[in-house]
Amino acid sequence: MTLLPKFALSGLLALSLLGLAPSAEAQVTINVNPPSWGPAVPAGTRYYYIPEVGGYYDLRDQRYLVQRDGKWARLTTLNGYSTNSFHPVVIDYVGAQPWTLIGRHRQLYPASLPPGQVKRLENGKGLPPGQAKKLGYGGPGKGNGKGHGHGKQ
């Protein structure tokens, strides 16, 4: 009779250990703090797209991903750029090669406009007053401060 309780106890112990063991399918999410020059990111986000450099910043590895001599390179610093002039965009990409979407990112987030203004254009709100002229948009006769349809002319 003493063998049965010992067997039952060891069986319960084995089952409890199996329940606590990590699953082979479990995903590990590494939360990283964004750099001081970048916006906050949701948990699990890995990349910024930086329109000013036409490349990416890997939040996990803390490296820039840019094209050099036709190939993508991972660099710790970018010579000739100031992070103060960056307008990074948080992108939703999982993988190790975000540059596979570079055409789409360049189209959505042109270097000539900060991302907030791109969103205004996408939502049909237009540019803030004076920005069209400043950025060279508007075509002939536009953006010169006259005839915007506001008030009397």
PDB file of C-alpha atoms in Angstrom, residues 127 132-133 135-143:
ATOM      1  CA  LEU A 127      -1.079  70.913 -45.728  1.00  0.00           C
ATOM      2  CA  ALA A 132       2.695  74.158 -49.705  1.00  0.00           C
ATOM      3  CA  LYS A 133       4.782  77.175 -50.693  1.00  0.00           C
ATOM      4  CA  LEU A 135       7.813  72.737 -49.619  1.00  0.00           C
ATOM      5  CA  GLY A 136       7.346  73.652 -53.281  1.00  0.00           C
ATOM      6  CA  TYR A 137       3.872  72.178 -53.737  1.00  0.00           C
ATOM      7  CA  GLY A 138       0.896  73.739 -55.401  1.00  0.00           C
ATOM      8  CA  GLY A 139       1.758  74.284 -59.038  1.00  0.00           C
ATOM      9  CA  PRO A 140       1.450  77.579 -60.987  1.00  0.00           C
ATOM     10  CA  GLY A 141      -0.233  80.369 -59.066  1.00  0.00           C
ATOM     11  CA  LYS A 142      -0.561  78.272 -55.926  1.00  0.00           C
ATOM     12  CA  GLY A 143       1.186  78.722 -52.628  1.00  0.00           C
TER      13      GLY A 143
END
